[in-house]
PDB file of C-alpha atoms in Angstrom:
ATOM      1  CA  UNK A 497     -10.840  10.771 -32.841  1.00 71.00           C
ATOM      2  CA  UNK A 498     -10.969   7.383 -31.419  1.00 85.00           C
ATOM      3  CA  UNK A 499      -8.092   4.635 -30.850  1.00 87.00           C
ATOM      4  CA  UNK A 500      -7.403   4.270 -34.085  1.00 90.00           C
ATOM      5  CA  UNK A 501      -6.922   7.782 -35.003  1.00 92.00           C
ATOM      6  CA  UNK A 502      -5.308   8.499 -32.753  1.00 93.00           C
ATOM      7  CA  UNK A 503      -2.657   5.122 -33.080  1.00 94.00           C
ATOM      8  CA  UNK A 504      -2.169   6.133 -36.913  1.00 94.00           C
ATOM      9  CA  UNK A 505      -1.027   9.715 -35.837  1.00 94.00           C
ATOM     10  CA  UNK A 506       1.831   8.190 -33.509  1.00 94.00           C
ATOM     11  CA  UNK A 507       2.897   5.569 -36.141  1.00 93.00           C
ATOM     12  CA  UNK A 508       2.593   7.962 -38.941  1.00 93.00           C
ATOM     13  CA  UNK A 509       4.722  10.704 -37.064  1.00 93.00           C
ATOM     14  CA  UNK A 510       7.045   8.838 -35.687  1.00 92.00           C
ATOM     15  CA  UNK A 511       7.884   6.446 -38.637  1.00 91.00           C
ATOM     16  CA  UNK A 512       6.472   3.741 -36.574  1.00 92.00           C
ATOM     17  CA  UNK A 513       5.258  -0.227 -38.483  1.00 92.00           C
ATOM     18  CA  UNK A 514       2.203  -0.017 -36.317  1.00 93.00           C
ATOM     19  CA  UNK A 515       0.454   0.415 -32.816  1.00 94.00           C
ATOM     20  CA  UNK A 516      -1.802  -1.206 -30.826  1.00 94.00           C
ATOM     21  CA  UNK A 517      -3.997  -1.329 -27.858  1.00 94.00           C
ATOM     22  CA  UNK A 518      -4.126  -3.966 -25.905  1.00 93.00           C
ATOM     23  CA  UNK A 519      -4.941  -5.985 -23.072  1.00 92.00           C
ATOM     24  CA  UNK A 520      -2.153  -7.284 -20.138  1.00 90.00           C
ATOM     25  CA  UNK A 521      -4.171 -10.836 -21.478  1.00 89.00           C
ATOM     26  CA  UNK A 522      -2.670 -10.174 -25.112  1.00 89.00           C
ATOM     27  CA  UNK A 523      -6.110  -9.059 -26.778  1.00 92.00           C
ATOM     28  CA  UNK A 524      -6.318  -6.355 -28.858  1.00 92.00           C
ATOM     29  CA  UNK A 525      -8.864  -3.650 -28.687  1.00 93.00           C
ATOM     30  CA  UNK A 526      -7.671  -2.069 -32.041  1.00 93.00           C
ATOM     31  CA  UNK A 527      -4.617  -1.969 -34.028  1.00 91.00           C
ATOM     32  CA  UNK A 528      -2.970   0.231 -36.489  1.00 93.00           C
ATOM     33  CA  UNK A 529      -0.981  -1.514 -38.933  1.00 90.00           C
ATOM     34  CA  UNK A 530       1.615  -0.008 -41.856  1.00 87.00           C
ATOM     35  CA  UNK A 531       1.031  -1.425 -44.792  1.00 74.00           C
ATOM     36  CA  UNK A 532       4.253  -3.612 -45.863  1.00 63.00           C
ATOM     37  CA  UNK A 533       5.423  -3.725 -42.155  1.00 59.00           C
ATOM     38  CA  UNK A 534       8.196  -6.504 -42.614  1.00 66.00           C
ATOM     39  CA  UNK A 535       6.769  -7.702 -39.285  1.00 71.00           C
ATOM     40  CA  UNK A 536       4.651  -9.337 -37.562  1.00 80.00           C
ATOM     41  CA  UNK A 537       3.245  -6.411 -35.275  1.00 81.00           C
ATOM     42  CA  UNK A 538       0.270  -8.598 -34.564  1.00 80.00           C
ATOM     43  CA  UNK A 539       2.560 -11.611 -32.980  1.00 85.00           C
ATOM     44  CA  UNK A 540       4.803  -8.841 -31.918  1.00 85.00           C
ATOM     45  CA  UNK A 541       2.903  -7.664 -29.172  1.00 87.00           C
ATOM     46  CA  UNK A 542       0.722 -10.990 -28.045  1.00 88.00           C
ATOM     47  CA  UNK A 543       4.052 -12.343 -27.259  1.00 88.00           C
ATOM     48  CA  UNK A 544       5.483  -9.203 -25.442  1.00 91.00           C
ATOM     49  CA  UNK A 545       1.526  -9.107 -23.376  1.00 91.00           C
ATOM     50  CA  UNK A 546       2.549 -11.823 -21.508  1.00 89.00           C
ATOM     51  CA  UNK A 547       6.395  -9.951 -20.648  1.00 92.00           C
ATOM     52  CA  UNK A 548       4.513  -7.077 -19.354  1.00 93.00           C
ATOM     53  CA  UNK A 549       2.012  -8.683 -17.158  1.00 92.00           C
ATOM     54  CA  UNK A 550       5.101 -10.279 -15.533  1.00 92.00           C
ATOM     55  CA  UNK A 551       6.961  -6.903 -15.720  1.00 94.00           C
ATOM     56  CA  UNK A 552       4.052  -5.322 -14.129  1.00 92.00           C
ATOM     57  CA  UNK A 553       3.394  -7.650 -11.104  1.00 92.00           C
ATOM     58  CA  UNK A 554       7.745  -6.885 -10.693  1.00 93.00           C
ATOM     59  CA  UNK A 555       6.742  -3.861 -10.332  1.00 92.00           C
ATOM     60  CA  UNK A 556       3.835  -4.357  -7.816  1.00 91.00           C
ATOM     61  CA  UNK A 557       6.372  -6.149  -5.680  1.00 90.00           C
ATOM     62  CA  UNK A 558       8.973  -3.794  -5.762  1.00 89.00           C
ATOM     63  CA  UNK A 559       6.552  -1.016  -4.432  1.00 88.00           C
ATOM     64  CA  UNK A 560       8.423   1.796  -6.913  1.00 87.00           C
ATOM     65  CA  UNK A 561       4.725   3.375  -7.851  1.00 90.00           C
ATOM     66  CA  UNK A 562       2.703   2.173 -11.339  1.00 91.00           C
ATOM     67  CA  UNK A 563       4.383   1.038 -14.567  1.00 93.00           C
ATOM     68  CA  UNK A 564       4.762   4.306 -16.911  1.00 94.00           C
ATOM     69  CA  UNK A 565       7.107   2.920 -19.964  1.00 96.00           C
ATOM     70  CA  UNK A 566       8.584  -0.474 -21.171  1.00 97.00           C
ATOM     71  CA  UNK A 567      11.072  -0.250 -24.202  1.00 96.00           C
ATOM     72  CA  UNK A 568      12.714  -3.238 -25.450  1.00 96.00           C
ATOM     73  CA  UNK A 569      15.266  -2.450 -28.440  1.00 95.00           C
ATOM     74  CA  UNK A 570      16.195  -5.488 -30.524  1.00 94.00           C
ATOM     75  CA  UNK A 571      18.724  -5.527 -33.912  1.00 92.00           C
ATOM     76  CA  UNK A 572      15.907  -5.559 -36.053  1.00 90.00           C
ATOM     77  CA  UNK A 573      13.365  -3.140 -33.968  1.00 91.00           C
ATOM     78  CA  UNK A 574      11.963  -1.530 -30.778  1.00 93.00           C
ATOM     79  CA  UNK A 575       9.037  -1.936 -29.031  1.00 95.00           C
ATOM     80  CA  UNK A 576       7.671   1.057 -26.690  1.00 96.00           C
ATOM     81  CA  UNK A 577       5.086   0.514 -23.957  1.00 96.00           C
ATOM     82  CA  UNK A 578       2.697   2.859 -22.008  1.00 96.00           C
ATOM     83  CA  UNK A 579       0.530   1.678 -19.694  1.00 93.00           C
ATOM     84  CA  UNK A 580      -2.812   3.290 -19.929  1.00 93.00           C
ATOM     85  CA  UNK A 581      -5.355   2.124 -17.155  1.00 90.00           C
ATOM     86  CA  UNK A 582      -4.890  -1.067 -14.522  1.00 89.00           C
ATOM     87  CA  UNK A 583      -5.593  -3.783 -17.382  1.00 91.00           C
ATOM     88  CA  UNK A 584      -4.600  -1.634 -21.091  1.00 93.00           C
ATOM     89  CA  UNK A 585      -1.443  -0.880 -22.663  1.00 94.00           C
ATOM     90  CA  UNK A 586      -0.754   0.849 -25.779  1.00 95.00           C
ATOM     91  CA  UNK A 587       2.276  -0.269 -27.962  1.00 95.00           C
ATOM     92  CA  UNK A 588       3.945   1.024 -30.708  1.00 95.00           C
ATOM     93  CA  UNK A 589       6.274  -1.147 -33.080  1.00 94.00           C
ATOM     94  CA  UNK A 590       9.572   1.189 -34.782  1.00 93.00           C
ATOM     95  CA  UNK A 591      12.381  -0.440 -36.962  1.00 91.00           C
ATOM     96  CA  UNK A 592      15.708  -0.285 -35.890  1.00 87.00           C
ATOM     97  CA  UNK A 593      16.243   3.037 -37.522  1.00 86.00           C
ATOM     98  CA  UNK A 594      13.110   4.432 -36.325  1.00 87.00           C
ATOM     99  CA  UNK A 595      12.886   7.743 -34.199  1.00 90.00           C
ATOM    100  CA  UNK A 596      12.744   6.329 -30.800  1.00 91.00           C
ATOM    101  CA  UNK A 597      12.826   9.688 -28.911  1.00 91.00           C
ATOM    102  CA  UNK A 598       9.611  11.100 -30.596  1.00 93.00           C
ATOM    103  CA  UNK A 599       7.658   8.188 -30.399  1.00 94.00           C
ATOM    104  CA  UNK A 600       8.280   7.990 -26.462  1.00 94.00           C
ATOM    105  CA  UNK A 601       7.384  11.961 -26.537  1.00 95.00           C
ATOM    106  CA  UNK A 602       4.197  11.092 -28.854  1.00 95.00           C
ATOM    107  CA  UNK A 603       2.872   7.513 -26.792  1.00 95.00           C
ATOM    108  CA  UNK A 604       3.504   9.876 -23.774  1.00 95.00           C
ATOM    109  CA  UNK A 605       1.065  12.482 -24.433  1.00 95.00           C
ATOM    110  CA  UNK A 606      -1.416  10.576 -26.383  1.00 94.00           C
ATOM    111  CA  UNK A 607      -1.506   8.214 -22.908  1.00 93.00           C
ATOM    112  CA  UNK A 608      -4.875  10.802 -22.124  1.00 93.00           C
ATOM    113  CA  UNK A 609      -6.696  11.065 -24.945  1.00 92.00           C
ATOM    114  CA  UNK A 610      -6.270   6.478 -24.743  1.00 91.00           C
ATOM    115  CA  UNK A 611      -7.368   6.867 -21.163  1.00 90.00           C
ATOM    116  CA  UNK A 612     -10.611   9.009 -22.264  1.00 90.00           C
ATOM    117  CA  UNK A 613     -11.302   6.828 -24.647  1.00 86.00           C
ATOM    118  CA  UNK A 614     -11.048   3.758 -22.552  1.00 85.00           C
ATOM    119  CA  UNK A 615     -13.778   5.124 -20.572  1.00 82.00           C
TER     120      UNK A 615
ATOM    121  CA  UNK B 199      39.569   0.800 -15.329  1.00 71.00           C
ATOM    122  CA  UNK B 200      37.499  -2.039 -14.421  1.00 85.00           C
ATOM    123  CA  UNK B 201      33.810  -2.824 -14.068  1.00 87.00           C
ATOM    124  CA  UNK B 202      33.654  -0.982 -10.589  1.00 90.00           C
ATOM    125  CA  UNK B 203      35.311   1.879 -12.509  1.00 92.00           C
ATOM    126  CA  UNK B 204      32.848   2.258 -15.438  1.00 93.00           C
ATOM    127  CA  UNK B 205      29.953   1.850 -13.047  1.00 94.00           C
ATOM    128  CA  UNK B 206      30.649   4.366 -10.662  1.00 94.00           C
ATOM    129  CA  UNK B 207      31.454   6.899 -13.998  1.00 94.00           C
ATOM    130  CA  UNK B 208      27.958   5.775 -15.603  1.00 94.00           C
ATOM    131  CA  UNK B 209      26.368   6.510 -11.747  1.00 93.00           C
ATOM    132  CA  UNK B 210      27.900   9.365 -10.821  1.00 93.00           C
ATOM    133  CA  UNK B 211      28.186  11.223 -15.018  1.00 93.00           C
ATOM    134  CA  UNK B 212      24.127  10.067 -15.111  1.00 92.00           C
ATOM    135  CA  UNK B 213      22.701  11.502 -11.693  1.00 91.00           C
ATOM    136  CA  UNK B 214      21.761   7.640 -11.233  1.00 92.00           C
ATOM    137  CA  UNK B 215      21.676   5.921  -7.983  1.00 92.00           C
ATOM    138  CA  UNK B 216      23.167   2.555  -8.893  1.00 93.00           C
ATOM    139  CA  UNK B 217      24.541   0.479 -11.222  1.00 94.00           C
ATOM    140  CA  UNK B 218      25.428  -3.449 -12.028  1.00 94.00           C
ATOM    141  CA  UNK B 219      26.948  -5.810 -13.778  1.00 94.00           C
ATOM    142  CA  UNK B 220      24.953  -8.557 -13.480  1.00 93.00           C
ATOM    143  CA  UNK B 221      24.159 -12.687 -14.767  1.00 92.00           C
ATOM    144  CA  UNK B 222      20.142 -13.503 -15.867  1.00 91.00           C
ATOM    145  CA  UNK B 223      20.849 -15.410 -12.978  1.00 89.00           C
ATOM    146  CA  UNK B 224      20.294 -12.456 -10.840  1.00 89.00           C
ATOM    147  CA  UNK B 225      23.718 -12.793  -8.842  1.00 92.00           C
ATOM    148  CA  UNK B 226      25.820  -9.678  -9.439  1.00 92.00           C
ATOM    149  CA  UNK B 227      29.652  -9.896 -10.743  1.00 93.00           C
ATOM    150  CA  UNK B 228      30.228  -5.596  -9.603  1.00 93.00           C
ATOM    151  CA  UNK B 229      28.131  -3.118  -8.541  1.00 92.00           C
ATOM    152  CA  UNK B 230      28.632   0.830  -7.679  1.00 93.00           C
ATOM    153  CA  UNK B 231      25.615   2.263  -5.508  1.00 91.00           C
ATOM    154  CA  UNK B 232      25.390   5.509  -4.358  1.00 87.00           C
ATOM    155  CA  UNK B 233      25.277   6.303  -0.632  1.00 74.00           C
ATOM    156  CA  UNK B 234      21.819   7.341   0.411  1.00 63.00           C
ATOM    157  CA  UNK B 235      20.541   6.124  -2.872  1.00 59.00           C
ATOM    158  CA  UNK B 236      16.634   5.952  -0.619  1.00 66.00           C
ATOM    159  CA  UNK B 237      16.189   2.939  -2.875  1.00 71.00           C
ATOM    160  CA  UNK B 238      16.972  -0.897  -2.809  1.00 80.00           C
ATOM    161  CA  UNK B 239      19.597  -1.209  -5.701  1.00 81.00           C
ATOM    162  CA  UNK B 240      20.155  -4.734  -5.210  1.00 80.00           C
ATOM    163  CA  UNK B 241      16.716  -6.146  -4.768  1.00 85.00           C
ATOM    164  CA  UNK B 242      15.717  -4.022  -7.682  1.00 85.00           C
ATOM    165  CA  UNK B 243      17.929  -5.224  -9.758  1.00 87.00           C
ATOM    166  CA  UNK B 244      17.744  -8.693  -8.413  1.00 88.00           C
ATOM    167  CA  UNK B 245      14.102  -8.767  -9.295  1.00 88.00           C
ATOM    168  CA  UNK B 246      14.455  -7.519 -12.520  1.00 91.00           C
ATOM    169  CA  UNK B 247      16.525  -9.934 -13.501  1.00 91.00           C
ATOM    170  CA  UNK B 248      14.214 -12.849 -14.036  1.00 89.00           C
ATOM    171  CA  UNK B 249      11.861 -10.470 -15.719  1.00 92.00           C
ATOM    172  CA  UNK B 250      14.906  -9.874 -18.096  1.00 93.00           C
ATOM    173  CA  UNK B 251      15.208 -13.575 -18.794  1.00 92.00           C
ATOM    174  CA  UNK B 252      11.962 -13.740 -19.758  1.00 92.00           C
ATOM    175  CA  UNK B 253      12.061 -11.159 -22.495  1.00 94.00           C
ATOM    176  CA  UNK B 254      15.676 -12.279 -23.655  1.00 93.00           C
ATOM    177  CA  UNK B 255      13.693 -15.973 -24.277  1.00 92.00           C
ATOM    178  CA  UNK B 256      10.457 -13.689 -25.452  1.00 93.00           C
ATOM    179  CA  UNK B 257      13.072 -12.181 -28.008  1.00 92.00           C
ATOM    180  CA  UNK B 258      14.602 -15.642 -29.058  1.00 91.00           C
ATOM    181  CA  UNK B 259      10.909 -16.850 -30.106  1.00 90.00           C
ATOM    182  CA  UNK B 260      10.373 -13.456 -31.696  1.00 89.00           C
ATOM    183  CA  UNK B 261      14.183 -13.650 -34.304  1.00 88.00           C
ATOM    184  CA  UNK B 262      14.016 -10.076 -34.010  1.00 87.00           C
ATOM    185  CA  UNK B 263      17.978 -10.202 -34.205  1.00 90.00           C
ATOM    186  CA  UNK B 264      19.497  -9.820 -30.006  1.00 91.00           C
ATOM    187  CA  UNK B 265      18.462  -7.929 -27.402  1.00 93.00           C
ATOM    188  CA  UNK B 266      20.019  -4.829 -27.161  1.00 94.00           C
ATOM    189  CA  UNK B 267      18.138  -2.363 -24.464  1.00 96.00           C
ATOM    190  CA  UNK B 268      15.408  -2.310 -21.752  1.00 97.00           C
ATOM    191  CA  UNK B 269      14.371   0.367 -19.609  1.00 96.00           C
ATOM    192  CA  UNK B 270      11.139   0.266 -17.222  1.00 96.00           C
ATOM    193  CA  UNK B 271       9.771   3.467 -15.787  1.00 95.00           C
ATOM    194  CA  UNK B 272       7.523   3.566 -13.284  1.00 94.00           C
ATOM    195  CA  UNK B 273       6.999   6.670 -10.940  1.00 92.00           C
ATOM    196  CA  UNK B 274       9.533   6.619  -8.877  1.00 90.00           C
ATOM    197  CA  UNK B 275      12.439   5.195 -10.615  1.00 91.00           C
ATOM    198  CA  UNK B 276      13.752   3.979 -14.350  1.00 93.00           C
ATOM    199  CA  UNK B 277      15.921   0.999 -14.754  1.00 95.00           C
ATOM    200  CA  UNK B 278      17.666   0.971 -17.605  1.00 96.00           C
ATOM    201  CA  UNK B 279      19.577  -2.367 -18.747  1.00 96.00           C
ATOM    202  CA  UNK B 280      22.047  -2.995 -21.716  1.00 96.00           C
ATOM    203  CA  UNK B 281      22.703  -6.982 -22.242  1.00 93.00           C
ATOM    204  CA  UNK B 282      26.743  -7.408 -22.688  1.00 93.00           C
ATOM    205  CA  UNK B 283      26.774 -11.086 -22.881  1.00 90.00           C
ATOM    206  CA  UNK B 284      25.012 -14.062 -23.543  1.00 89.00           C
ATOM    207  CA  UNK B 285      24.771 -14.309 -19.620  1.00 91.00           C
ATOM    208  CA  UNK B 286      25.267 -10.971 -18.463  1.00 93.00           C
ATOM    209  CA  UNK B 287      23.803  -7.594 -18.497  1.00 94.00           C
ATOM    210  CA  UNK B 288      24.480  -4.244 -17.184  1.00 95.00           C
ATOM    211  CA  UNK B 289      21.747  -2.045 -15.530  1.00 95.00           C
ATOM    212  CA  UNK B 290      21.905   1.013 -13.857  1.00 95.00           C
ATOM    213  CA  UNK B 291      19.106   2.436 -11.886  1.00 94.00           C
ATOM    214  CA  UNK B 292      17.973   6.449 -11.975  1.00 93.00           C
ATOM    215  CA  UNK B 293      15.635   8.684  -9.640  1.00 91.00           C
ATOM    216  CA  UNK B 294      12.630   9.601 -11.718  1.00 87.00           C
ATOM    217  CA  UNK B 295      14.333  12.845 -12.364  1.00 86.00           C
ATOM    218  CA  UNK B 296      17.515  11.222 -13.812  1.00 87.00           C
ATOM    219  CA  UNK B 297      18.750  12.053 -16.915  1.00 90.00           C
ATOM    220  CA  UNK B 298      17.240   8.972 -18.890  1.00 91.00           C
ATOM    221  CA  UNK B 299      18.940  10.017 -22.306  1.00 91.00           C
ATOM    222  CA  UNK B 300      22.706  10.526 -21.143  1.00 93.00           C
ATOM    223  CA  UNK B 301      21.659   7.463 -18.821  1.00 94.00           C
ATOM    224  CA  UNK B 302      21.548   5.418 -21.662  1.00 94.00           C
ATOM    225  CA  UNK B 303      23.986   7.116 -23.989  1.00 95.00           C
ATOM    226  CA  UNK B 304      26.597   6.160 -21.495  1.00 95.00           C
ATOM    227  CA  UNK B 305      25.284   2.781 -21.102  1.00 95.00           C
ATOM    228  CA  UNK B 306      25.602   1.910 -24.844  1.00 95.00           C
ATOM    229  CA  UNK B 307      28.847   3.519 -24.674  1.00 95.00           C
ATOM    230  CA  UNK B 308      30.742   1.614 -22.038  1.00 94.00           C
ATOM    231  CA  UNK B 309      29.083  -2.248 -23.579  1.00 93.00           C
ATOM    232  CA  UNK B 310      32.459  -2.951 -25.010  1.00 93.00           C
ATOM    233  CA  UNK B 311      34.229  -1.512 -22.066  1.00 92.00           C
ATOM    234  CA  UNK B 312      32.180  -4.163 -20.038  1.00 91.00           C
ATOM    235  CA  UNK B 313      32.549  -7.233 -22.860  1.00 90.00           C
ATOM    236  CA  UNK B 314      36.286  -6.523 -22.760  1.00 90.00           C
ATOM    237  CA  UNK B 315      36.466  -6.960 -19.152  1.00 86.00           C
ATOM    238  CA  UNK B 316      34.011 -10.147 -18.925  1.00 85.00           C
ATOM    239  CA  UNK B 317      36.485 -11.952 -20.866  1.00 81.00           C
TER     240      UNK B 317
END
């Protein structure tokens, strides 16, 4: 069903403010964004790009196999990260309140159908 | 009981194979590792800790309130860090096949164990 099909199922299901795919050099290749979000998903994840290209290369260095999963939980919301190929990640934006476990579970086995799609 | 205390029970309760109490600085007040633990704690940690900086400044820009969790799986391993303090942060580090969940249950369970003791 394509990115954004598939990024509207994971922030529907998991009460998510929107999703993304996106590059390690903070461009998106598409975004799904809830209506009324209360944040700025967009700015959200450009600034956290740069974070996981750093994270990433930490990783590299640290020879403990490839990046899987980034979370970062702040007062106001979480962001969770899969990496999907060498140079693509796919994000998803919660609120604070959101359901963290099922939207690991749902980035987590969407991460295949991105990779496909990537292709 | 003590940082050295809490650490070991997060460790040992969590299947984990180290834990720390650590400054953004990267230079560690405690730490509990496990013998045999097959992985560099220390460095680890040490290495993560400018990458924590980064998204503790990343946050700051963002005013998504303060940062509360991060974890970082990759294949063979999942850090999982819980800031305490302005300067400080705990972080305990589990084998792939930890058990992430109680991991970081117990982690957001002992923060005011740790803030008590900081002070």
């Amino acid at each position: 069903m394509g990115f954004k099909g598939i990024l509207k199922e994971i922030v529907v299901e998991s009460g998510g403010l929107g999703g993304v795919i996106m590059g390690y050099d903070g461009i998106a290749i598409e975004e799904y964004l809830r209506e009324a979000a209360g944040l700025d998903v967009q700015t959200l994840t450009i600034e956290y790009a740069s974070v996981l290209k750093e994270i990433k290369r930490t990783v590299g260095v640290l020879k403990t196999g490839e990046l899987e999963e980034v979370s970062i939980i702040t007062e106001k919301c979480c962001i969770i990260v899969r990496g999907v190929s060498e140079d693509f990640f796919a994000a998803l934006v919660l609120p604070a309140d959101g359901n963290f476990g099922k939207a690991r579970f749902l980035l987590k086995r969407s991460a295949p159908a991105f990779r496909e799609s990537l292709q």
